[in-house]
Amino acid sequence: MERVECLYRVSTKGQMDHDDIPMQRIECRKFAESQGWIIIKELCEKGVSGFKVAANDRDAIQELRDDAVNQRFDILLVFMFDRLGRRDDETPFVVEWFAKQGIRIFSVKEGEQKFESHTDSLINYIRYWQSEGESRKTSMRIKTRLDQMRAEGLYTGG
């Protein structure tokens, strides 16, 4: 039986109050069950930006790395690949590192990330290039709205 470790992540403290983590957990559990896999560990990152925080500074990623090196699991499962990170200069290589350790990487929504061809590596890179772009656009929208609110004399927190 395949041993699975799951990673769930939300970027902001505000998301922790909503249903994001439970939704990810439910979907990953259903997916693992449909494949006949057993989840042996579930790691949660609450309020950790996959764009602003480097993998080396993320405790869950370091724990997954340690478990991979020690062959404690066979499959890394996430709801969507961007839960692993959103840095185009880092996340593709983190994912590839897991694959080189013999870990299969799955997303409930996007399937398996393989590294059998040059095209697979390109798709892996493009995925995180796109995720970083989405993070940058979100940051611009938030900054613009906060600037507007300050100009209107509204409270913006902190």
Coordinates of C-alpha atoms in Angstrom, one line a residue:
M1 CA 0.0 0.0 0.0
E2 CA 1.3 3.5 -0.9
R3 CA 2.1 5.7 2.0
V4 CA 1.0 9.3 1.5
E5 CA 1.9 12.6 3.2
C6 CA -0.4 15.5 2.5
L7 CA 0.5 19.2 2.7
Y8 CA -2.3 21.8 3.2
R9 CA -1.5 25.5 3.1
V10 CA -3.2 28.9 3.3
S11 CA -1.4 32.1 2.7
T12 CA -3.0 34.5 5.1
K13 CA -4.3 34.5 8.6
G14 CA -7.7 35.5 7.3
Q15 CA -8.0 32.3 5.3
M16 CA -7.5 30.3 8.5
D17 CA -11.0 31.4 9.6
H18 CA -12.6 30.1 6.5
D19 CA -12.9 26.6 5.1
D20 CA -9.8 26.5 3.0
I21 CA -7.8 23.9 5.1
P22 CA -10.7 21.6 5.8
M23 CA -11.7 21.7 2.1
Q24 CA -8.1 20.8 1.1
R25 CA -8.1 18.0 3.7
I26 CA -11.4 16.6 2.7
E27 CA -10.5 16.5 -1.0
C28 CA -7.1 15.0 -0.4
R29 CA -8.6 12.3 1.8
K30 CA -11.2 11.4 -0.8
F31 CA -8.6 11.3 -3.5
A32 CA -6.3 9.1 -1.5
E33 CA -9.1 6.7 -0.7
S34 CA -10.1 6.5 -4.3
Q35 CA -6.6 5.4 -5.2
G36 CA -6.3 2.9 -2.4
W37 CA -3.6 4.9 -0.6
I38 CA -3.1 5.4 3.1
I39 CA -2.4 8.9 4.5
I40 CA 0.2 8.6 7.2
K41 CA 0.8 12.3 7.9
E42 CA -1.0 15.6 7.2
L43 CA 1.0 18.8 7.5
C44 CA -0.7 22.2 7.7
E45 CA 0.8 25.6 7.0
K46 CA -1.5 28.3 8.3
G47 CA -0.8 31.9 7.2
V48 CA 2.4 30.9 5.2
S49 CA 2.9 32.6 1.9
G50 CA 4.2 30.2 -0.8
F51 CA 5.5 33.3 -2.6
K52 CA 7.1 35.4 0.2
V53 CA 8.5 32.5 2.3
A54 CA 11.3 30.4 0.9
A55 CA 11.1 26.6 1.1
N56 CA 14.1 26.5 3.4
D57 CA 12.1 28.7 5.9
R58 CA 9.0 26.6 5.8
D59 CA 8.9 24.0 8.6
A60 CA 6.4 21.7 6.8
I61 CA 8.6 21.6 3.6
Q62 CA 11.6 20.8 5.8
E63 CA 9.7 18.0 7.6
L64 CA 8.6 16.6 4.2
R65 CA 12.2 16.7 3.0
D66 CA 13.4 14.8 6.1
D67 CA 10.6 12.2 5.7
A68 CA 11.6 11.8 2.0
V69 CA 15.2 11.3 2.8
N70 CA 14.3 8.7 5.4
Q71 CA 11.9 7.0 3.0
R72 CA 8.9 7.4 5.3
F73 CA 6.4 8.0 2.5
D74 CA 5.9 7.2 -1.2
I75 CA 3.5 10.0 -2.4
L76 CA 3.3 13.7 -1.7
L77 CA -0.3 14.8 -2.1
V78 CA -1.6 18.4 -2.3
F79 CA -5.0 19.8 -3.3
M80 CA -3.3 22.0 -6.0
F81 CA 0.4 22.2 -6.8
D82 CA 0.6 25.9 -5.8
R83 CA 0.2 24.7 -2.2
L84 CA 3.8 23.6 -2.5
G85 CA 4.9 27.1 -3.3
R86 CA 4.6 30.0 -5.8
R87 CA 8.3 30.9 -6.5
D88 CA 9.3 30.2 -10.0
D89 CA 13.0 30.3 -9.1
E90 CA 12.6 27.7 -6.3
T91 CA 9.4 25.6 -6.3
P92 CA 10.0 23.7 -9.5
F93 CA 13.3 22.5 -8.2
V94 CA 11.8 21.6 -4.8
V95 CA 9.2 19.4 -6.6
E96 CA 11.9 17.9 -8.8
W97 CA 14.0 17.2 -5.7
F98 CA 11.2 15.1 -4.2
A99 CA 10.9 13.2 -7.5
K100 CA 14.6 12.4 -7.4
Q101 CA 14.1 10.9 -3.9
G102 CA 11.6 8.5 -5.4
I103 CA 8.6 10.4 -4.2
R104 CA 5.6 10.7 -6.6
I105 CA 3.9 14.1 -6.5
F106 CA 0.2 14.4 -7.0
S107 CA -2.4 17.2 -7.0
V108 CA -6.1 16.3 -6.5
K109 CA -7.0 18.8 -9.2
E110 CA -4.0 18.5 -11.6
G111 CA -2.9 14.9 -11.4
E112 CA 0.6 13.6 -11.2
Q113 CA 3.7 15.7 -11.9
K114 CA 6.1 13.4 -13.6
F115 CA 9.7 13.9 -14.7
E116 CA 10.0 11.4 -17.5
S117 CA 10.8 13.9 -20.3
H118 CA 12.2 17.3 -21.0
T119 CA 8.6 18.5 -21.6
D120 CA 7.6 17.3 -18.0
S121 CA 10.3 19.6 -16.6
L122 CA 9.1 22.5 -18.7
I123 CA 5.5 22.0 -17.6
N124 CA 6.7 21.9 -14.0
Y125 CA 8.5 25.2 -14.4
I126 CA 5.7 26.9 -16.3
R127 CA 3.2 25.9 -13.5
Y128 CA 5.2 27.7 -10.9
W129 CA 6.0 30.7 -13.2
Q130 CA 2.3 31.1 -13.6
S131 CA 1.7 30.7 -9.9
E132 CA 4.2 33.4 -9.1
G133 CA 2.6 35.7 -11.7
E134 CA -0.8 35.2 -10.0
S135 CA 0.8 36.1 -6.6
R136 CA 2.3 39.3 -8.1
K137 CA -1.1 40.3 -9.6
T138 CA -2.9 39.6 -6.3
S139 CA -0.3 41.8 -4.5
M140 CA -0.9 44.6 -7.0
R141 CA -4.6 44.5 -6.5
I142 CA -4.4 44.5 -2.8
K143 CA -1.9 47.3 -2.7
T144 CA -4.0 49.4 -5.1
R145 CA -7.1 48.9 -2.9
L146 CA -5.3 49.7 0.3
D147 CA -3.9 52.9 -1.3
Q148 CA -7.5 53.8 -2.3
M149 CA -8.8 53.2 1.2
R150 CA -6.1 55.3 2.8
A151 CA -6.8 58.1 0.4
E152 CA -10.5 57.9 1.4
G153 CA -9.4 58.1 5.1
L154 CA -10.5 54.6 5.9
Y155 CA -8.9 52.3 8.4
T156 CA -6.7 49.7 6.7
G157 CA -5.5 47.8 9.8
G158 CA -2.3 47.6 11.8

